[in-house]
JSON list of C-alpha atoms and ligand atoms in Angstrom, two decimals:
[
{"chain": "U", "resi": 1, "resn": "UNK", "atom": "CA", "xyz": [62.80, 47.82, 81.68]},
{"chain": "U", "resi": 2, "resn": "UNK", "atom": "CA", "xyz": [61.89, 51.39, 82.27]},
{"chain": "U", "resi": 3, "resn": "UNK", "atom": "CA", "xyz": [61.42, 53.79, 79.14]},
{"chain": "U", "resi": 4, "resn": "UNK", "atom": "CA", "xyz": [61.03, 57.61, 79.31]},
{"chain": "U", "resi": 5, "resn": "UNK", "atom": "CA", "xyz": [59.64, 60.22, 76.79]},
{"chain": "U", "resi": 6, "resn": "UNK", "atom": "CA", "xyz": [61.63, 63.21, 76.31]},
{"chain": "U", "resi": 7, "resn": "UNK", "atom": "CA", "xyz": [58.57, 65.55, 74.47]},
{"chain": "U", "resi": 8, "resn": "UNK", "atom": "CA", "xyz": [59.22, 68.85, 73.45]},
{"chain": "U", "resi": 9, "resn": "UNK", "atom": "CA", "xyz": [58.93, 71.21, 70.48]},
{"chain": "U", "resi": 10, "resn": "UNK", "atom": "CA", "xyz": [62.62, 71.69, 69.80]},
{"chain": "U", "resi": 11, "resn": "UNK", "atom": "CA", "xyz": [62.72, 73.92, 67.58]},
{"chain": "U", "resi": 12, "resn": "UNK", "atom": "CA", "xyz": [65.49, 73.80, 67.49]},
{"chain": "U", "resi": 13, "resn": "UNK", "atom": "CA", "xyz": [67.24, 71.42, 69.59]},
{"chain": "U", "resi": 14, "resn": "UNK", "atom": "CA", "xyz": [70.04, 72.99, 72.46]},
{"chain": "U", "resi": 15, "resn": "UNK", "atom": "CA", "xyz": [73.09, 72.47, 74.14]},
{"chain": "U", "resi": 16, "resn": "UNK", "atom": "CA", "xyz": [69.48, 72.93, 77.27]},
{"chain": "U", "resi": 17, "resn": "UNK", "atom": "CA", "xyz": [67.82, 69.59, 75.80]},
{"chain": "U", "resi": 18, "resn": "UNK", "atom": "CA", "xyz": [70.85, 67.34, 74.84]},
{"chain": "U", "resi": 19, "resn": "UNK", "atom": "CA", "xyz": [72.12, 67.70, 78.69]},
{"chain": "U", "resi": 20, "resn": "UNK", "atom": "CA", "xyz": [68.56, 66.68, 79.94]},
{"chain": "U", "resi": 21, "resn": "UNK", "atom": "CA", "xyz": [68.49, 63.61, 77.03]},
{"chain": "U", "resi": 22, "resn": "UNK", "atom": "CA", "xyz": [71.96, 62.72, 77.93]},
{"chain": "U", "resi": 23, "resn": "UNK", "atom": "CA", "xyz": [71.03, 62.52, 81.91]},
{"chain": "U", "resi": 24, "resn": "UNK", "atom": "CA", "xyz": [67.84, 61.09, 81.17]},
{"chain": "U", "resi": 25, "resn": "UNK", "atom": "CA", "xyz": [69.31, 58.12, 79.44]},
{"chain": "U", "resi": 26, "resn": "UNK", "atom": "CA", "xyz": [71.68, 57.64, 81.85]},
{"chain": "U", "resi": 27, "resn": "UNK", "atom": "CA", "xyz": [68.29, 57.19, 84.80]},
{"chain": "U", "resi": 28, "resn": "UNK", "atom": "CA", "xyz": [66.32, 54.92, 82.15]},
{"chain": "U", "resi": 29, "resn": "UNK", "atom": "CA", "xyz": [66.64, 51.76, 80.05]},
{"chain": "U", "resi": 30, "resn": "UNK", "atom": "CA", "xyz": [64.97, 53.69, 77.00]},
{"chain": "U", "resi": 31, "resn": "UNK", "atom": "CA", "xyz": [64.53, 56.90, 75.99]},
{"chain": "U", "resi": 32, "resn": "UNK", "atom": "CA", "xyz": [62.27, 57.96, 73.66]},
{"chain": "U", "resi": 33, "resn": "UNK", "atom": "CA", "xyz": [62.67, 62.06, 72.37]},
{"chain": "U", "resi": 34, "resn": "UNK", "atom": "CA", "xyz": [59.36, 63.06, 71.40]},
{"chain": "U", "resi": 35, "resn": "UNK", "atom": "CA", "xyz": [59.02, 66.05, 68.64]},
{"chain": "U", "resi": 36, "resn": "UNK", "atom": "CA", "xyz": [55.39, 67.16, 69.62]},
{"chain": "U", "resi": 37, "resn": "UNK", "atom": "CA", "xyz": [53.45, 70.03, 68.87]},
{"chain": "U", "resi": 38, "resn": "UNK", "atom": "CA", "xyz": [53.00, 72.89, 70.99]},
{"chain": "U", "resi": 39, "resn": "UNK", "atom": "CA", "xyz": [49.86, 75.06, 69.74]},
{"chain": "U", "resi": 40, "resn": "UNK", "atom": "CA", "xyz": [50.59, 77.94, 71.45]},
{"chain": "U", "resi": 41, "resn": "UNK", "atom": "CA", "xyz": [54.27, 78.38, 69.38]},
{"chain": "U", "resi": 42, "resn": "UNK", "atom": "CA", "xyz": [54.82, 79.24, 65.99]},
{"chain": "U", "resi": 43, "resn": "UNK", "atom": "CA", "xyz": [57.86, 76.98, 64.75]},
{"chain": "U", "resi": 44, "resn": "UNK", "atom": "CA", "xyz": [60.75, 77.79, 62.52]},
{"chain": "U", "resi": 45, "resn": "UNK", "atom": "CA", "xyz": [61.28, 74.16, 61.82]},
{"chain": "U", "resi": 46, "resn": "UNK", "atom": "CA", "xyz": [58.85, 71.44, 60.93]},
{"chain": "U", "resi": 47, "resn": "UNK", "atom": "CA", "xyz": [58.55, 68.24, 62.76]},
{"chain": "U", "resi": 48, "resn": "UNK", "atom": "CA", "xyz": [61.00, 66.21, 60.36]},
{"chain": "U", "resi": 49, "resn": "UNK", "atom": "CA", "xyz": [63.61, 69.15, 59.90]},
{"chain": "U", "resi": 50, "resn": "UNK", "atom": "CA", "xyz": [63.51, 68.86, 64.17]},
{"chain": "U", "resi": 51, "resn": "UNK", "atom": "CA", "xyz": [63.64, 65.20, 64.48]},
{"chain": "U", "resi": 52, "resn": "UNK", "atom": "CA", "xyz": [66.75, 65.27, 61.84]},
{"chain": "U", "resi": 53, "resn": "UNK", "atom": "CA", "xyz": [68.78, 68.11, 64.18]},
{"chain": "U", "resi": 54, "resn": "UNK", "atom": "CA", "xyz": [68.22, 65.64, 67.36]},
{"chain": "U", "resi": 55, "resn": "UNK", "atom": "CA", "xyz": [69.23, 62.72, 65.12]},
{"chain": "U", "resi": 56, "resn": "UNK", "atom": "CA", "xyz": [72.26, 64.70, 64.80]},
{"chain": "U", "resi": 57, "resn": "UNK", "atom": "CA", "xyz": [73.22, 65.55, 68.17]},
{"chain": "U", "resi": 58, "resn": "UNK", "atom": "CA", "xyz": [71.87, 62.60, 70.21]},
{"chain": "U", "resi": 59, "resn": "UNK", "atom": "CA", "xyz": [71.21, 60.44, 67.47]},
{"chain": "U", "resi": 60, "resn": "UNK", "atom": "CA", "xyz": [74.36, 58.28, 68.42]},
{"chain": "U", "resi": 61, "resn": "UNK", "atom": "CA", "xyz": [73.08, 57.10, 72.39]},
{"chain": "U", "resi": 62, "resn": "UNK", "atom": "CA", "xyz": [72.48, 53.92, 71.74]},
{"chain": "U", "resi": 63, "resn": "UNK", "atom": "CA", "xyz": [69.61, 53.52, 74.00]},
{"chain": "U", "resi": 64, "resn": "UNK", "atom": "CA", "xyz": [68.15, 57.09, 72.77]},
{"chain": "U", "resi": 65, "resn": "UNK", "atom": "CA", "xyz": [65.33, 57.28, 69.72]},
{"chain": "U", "resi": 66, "resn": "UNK", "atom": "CA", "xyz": [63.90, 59.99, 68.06]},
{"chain": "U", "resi": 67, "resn": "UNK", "atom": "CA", "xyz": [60.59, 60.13, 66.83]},
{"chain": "U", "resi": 68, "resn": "UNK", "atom": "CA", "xyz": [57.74, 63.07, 65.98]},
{"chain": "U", "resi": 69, "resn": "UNK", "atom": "CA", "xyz": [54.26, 62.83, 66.48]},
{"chain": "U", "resi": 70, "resn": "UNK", "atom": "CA", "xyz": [51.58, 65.37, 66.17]},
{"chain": "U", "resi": 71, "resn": "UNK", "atom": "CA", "xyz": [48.96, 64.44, 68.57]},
{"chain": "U", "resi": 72, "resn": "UNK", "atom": "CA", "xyz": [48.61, 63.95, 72.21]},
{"chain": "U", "resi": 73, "resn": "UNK", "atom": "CA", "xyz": [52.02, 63.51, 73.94]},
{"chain": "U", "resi": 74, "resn": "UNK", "atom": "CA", "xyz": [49.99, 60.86, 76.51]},
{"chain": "U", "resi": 75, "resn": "UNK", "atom": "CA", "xyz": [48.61, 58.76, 73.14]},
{"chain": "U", "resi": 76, "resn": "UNK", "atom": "CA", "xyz": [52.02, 58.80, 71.89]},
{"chain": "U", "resi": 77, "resn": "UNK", "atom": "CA", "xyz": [53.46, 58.02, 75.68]},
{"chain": "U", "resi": 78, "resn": "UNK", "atom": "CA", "xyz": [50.84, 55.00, 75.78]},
{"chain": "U", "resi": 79, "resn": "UNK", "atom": "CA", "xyz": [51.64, 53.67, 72.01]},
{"chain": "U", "resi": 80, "resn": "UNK", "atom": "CA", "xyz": [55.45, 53.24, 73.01]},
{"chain": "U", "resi": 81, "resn": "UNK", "atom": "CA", "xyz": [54.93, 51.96, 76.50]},
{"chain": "U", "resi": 82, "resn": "UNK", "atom": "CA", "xyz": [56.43, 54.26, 78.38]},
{"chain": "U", "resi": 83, "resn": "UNK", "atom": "CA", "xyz": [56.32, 54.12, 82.06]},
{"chain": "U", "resi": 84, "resn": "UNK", "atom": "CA", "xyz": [57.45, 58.18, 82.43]},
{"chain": "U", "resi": 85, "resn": "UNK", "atom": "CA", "xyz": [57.27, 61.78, 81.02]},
{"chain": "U", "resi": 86, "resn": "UNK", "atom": "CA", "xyz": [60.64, 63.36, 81.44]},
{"chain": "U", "resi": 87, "resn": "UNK", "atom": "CA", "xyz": [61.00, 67.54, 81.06]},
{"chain": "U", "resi": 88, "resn": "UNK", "atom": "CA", "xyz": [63.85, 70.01, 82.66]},
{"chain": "U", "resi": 89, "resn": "UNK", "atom": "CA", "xyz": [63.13, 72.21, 85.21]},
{"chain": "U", "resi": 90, "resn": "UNK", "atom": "CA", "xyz": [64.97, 75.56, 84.17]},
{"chain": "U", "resi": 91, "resn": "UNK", "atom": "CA", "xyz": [63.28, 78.11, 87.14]},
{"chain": "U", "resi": 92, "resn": "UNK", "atom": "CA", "xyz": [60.69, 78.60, 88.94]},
{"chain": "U", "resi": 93, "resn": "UNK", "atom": "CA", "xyz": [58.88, 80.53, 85.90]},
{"chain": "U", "resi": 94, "resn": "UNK", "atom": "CA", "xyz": [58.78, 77.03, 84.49]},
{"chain": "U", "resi": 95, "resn": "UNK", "atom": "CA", "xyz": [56.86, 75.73, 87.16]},
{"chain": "U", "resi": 96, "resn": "UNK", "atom": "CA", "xyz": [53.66, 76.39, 86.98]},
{"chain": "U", "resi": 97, "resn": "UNK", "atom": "CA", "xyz": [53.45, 75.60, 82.82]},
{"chain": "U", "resi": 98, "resn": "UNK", "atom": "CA", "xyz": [54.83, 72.67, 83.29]},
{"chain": "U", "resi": 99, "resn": "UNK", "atom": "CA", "xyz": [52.81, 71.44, 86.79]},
{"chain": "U", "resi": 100, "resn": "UNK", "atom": "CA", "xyz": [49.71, 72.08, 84.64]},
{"chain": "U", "resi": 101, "resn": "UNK", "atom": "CA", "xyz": [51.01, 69.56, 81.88]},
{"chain": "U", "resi": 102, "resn": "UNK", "atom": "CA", "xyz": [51.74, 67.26, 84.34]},
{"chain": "U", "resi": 103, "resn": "UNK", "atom": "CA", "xyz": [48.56, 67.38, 85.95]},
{"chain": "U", "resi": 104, "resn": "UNK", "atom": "CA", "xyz": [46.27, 67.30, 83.09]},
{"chain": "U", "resi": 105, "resn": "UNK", "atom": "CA", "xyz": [48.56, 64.64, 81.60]},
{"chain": "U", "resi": 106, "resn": "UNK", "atom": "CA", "xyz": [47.89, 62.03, 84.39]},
{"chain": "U", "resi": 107, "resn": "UNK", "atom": "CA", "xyz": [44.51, 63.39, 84.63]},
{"chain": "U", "resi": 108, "resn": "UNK", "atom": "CA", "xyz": [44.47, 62.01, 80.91]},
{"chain": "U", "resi": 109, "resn": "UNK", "atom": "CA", "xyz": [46.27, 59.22, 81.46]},
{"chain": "U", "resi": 110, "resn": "UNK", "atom": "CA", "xyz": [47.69, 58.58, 85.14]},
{"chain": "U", "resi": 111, "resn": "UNK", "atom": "CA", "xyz": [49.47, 55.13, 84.08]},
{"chain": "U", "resi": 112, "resn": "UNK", "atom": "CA", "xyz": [52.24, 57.40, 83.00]},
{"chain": "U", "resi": 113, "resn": "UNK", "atom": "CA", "xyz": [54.28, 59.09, 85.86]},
{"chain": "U", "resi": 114, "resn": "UNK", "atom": "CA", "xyz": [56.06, 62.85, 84.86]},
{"chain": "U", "resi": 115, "resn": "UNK", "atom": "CA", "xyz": [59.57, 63.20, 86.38]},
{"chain": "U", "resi": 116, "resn": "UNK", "atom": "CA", "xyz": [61.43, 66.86, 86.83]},
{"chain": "U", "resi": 117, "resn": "UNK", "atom": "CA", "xyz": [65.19, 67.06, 86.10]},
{"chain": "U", "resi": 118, "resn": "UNK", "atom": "CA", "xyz": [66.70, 70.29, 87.36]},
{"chain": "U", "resi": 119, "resn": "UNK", "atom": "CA", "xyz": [68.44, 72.03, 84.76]},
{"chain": "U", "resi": 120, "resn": "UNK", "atom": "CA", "xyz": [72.50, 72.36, 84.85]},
{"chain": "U", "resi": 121, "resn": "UNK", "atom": "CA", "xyz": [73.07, 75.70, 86.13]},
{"chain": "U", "resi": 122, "resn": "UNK", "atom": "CA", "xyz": [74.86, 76.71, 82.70]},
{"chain": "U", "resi": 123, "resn": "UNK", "atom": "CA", "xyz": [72.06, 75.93, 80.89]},
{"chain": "U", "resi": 124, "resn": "UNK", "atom": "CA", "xyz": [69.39, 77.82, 83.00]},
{"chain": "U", "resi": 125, "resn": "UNK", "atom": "CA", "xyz": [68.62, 80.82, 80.74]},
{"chain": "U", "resi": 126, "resn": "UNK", "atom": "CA", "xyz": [68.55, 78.86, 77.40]},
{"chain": "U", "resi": 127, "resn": "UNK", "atom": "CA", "xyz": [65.55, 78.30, 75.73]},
{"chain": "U", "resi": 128, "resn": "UNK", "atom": "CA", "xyz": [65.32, 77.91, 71.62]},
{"chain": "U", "resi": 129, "resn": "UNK", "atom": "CA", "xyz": [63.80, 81.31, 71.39]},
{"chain": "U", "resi": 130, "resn": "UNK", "atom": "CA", "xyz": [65.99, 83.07, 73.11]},
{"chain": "U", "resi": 131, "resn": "UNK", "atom": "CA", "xyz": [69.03, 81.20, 70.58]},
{"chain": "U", "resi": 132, "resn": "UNK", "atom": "CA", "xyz": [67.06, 82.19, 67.44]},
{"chain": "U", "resi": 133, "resn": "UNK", "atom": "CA", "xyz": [66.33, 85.80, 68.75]},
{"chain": "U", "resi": 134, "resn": "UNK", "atom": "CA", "xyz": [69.96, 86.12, 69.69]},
{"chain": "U", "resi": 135, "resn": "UNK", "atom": "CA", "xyz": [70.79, 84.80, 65.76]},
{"chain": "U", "resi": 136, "resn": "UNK", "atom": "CA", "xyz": [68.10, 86.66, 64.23]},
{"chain": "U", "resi": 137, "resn": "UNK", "atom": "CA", "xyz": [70.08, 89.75, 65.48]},
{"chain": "U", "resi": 138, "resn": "UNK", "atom": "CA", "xyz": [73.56, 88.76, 64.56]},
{"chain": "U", "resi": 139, "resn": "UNK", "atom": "CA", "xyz": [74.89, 87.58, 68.22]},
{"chain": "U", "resi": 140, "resn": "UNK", "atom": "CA", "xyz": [77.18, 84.62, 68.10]},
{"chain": "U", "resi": 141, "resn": "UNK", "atom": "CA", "xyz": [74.72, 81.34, 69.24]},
{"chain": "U", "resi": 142, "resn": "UNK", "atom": "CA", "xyz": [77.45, 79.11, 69.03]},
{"chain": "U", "resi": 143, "resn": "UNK", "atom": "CA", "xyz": [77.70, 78.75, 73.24]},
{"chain": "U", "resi": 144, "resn": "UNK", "atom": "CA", "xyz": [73.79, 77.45, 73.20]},
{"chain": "U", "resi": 145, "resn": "UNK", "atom": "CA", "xyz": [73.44, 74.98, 69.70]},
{"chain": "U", "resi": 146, "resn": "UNK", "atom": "CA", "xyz": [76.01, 72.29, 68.02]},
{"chain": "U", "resi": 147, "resn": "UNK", "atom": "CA", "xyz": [77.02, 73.23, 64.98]},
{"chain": "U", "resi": 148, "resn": "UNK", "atom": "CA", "xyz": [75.18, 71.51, 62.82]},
{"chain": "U", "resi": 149, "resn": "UNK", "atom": "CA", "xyz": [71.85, 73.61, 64.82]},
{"chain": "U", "resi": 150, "resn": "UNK", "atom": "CA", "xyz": [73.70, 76.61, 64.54]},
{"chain": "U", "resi": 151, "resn": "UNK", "atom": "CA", "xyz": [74.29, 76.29, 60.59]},
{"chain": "U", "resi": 152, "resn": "UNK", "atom": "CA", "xyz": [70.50, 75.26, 60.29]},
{"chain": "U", "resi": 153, "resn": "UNK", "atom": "CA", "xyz": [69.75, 78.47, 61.99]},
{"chain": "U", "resi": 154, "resn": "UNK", "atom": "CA", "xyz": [71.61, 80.75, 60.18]},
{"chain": "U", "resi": 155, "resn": "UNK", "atom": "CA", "xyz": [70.91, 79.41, 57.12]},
{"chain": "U", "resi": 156, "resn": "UNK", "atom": "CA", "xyz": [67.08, 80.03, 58.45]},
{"chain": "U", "resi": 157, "resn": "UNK", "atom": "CA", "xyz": [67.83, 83.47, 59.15]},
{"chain": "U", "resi": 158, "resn": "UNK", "atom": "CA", "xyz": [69.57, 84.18, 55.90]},
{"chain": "U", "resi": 159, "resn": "UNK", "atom": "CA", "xyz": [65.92, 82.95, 54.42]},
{"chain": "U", "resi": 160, "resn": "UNK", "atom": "CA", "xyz": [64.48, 85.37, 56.45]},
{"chain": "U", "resi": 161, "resn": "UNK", "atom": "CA", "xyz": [66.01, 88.30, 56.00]},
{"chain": "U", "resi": 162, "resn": "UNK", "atom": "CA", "xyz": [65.76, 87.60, 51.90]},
{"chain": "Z", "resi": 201, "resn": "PNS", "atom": "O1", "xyz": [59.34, 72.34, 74.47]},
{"chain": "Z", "resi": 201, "resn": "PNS", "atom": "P1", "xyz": [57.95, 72.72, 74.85]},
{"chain": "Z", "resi": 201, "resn": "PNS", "atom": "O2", "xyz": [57.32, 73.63, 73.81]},
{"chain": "Z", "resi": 201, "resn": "PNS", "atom": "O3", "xyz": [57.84, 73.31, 76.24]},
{"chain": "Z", "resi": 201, "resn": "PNS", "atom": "O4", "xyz": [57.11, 71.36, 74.89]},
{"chain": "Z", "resi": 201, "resn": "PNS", "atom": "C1", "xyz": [55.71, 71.37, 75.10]},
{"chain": "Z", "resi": 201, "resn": "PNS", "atom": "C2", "xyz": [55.11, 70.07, 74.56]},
{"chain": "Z", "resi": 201, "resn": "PNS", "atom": "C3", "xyz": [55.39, 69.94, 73.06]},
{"chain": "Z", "resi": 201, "resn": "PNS", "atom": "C4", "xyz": [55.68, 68.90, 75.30]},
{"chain": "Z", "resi": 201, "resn": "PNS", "atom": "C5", "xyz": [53.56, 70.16, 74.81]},
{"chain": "Z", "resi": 201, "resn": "PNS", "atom": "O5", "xyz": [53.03, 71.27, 74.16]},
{"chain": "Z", "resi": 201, "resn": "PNS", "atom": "C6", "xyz": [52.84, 68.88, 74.40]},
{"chain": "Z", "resi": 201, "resn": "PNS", "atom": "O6", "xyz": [52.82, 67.92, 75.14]},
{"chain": "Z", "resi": 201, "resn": "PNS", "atom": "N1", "xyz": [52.31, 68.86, 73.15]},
{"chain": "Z", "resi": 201, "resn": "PNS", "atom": "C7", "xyz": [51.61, 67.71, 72.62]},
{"chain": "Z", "resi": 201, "resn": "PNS", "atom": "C8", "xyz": [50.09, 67.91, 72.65]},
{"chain": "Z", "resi": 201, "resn": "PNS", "atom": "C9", "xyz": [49.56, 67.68, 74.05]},
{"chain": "Z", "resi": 201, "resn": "PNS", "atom": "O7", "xyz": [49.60, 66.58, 74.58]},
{"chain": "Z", "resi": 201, "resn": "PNS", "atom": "N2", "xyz": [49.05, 68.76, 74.67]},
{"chain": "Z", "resi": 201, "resn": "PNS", "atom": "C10", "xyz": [48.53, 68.71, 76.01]},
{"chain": "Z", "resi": 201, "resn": "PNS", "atom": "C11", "xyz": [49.65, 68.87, 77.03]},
{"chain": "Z", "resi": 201, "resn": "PNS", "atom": "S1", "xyz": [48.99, 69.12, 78.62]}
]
């Protein structure tokens, strides 16, 4: 039995991740999405608001959970036994952020292996910051986020702008 971590901030979630969950549970027995922190962004959503939006959208794969954590995404890799890290690839300006993860993950712990899955093409240029900049000024974001991501955002936004 081979389970996979999905980490990321997703904040929020996108039509980008759910492919990526979707493919990954299709490779492994388990999948775990991880809701992690990443110090170097400054989230709209907290870790619970998150985790609800992915319960959402991929909360109904049966062999897909959801879970946040706040620390170290190789303490919470080792605490639910998974074998391997899974992240998309969008382009080669990925690369190098996420090689560095992946090396100073194993470096941390090198029981746990990190996979690459290439991106769909149609998803290439979607990212959750480029969705909430193209909400915060009044595009239409319902091509990159389910609905229930795209009310959550708006309703964000309508916060914002109070
Ligand atoms: O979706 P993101 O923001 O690219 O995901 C990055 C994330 C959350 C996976 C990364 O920041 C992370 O692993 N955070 C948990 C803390 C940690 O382990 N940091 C060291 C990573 S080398």
């Amino acid at each position: 039995m081979k389970t996979a971590i999905c980490p990321g901030s997703f904040d929020p979630v996108t039509y980008g991740h759910i492919d990526i969950i979707k493919r990954a549970a299709k490779i492994f027995d388990k999948v775990i999405v991880g809701v992690l922190v990443n110090v170097e962004k400054k989230p709209w959503f907290t870790i619970e608001e998150r985790t609800d939006l992915l319960k959402k959208t991929v909360g109904d794969i049966p062999n897909v959970e959801i879970e946040g954590f706040d620390g170290l995404l190789v303490d919470f890799a080792a605490e639910r036994n998974a074998d391997v890290i899974v992240k998309g690839l969008r382009a080669v300006s990925d690369f190098e952020y996420e090689f560095q993860m992946a090396l100073t993950n194993s470096k941390l712990n090198n029981n746990i292996e990190t996979v690459f899955l290439t991106t769909s093409a149609e998803n290439m240029y979607l990212s959750s910051s480029i969705v909430k900049q193209v909400g915060l000024l009044g595009g239409d974001i319902a091509p990159f986020v389910p609905e229930c991501v795209r009310d959550e955002i708006l309703q964000r936004i309508g916060k914002l702008n109070q």
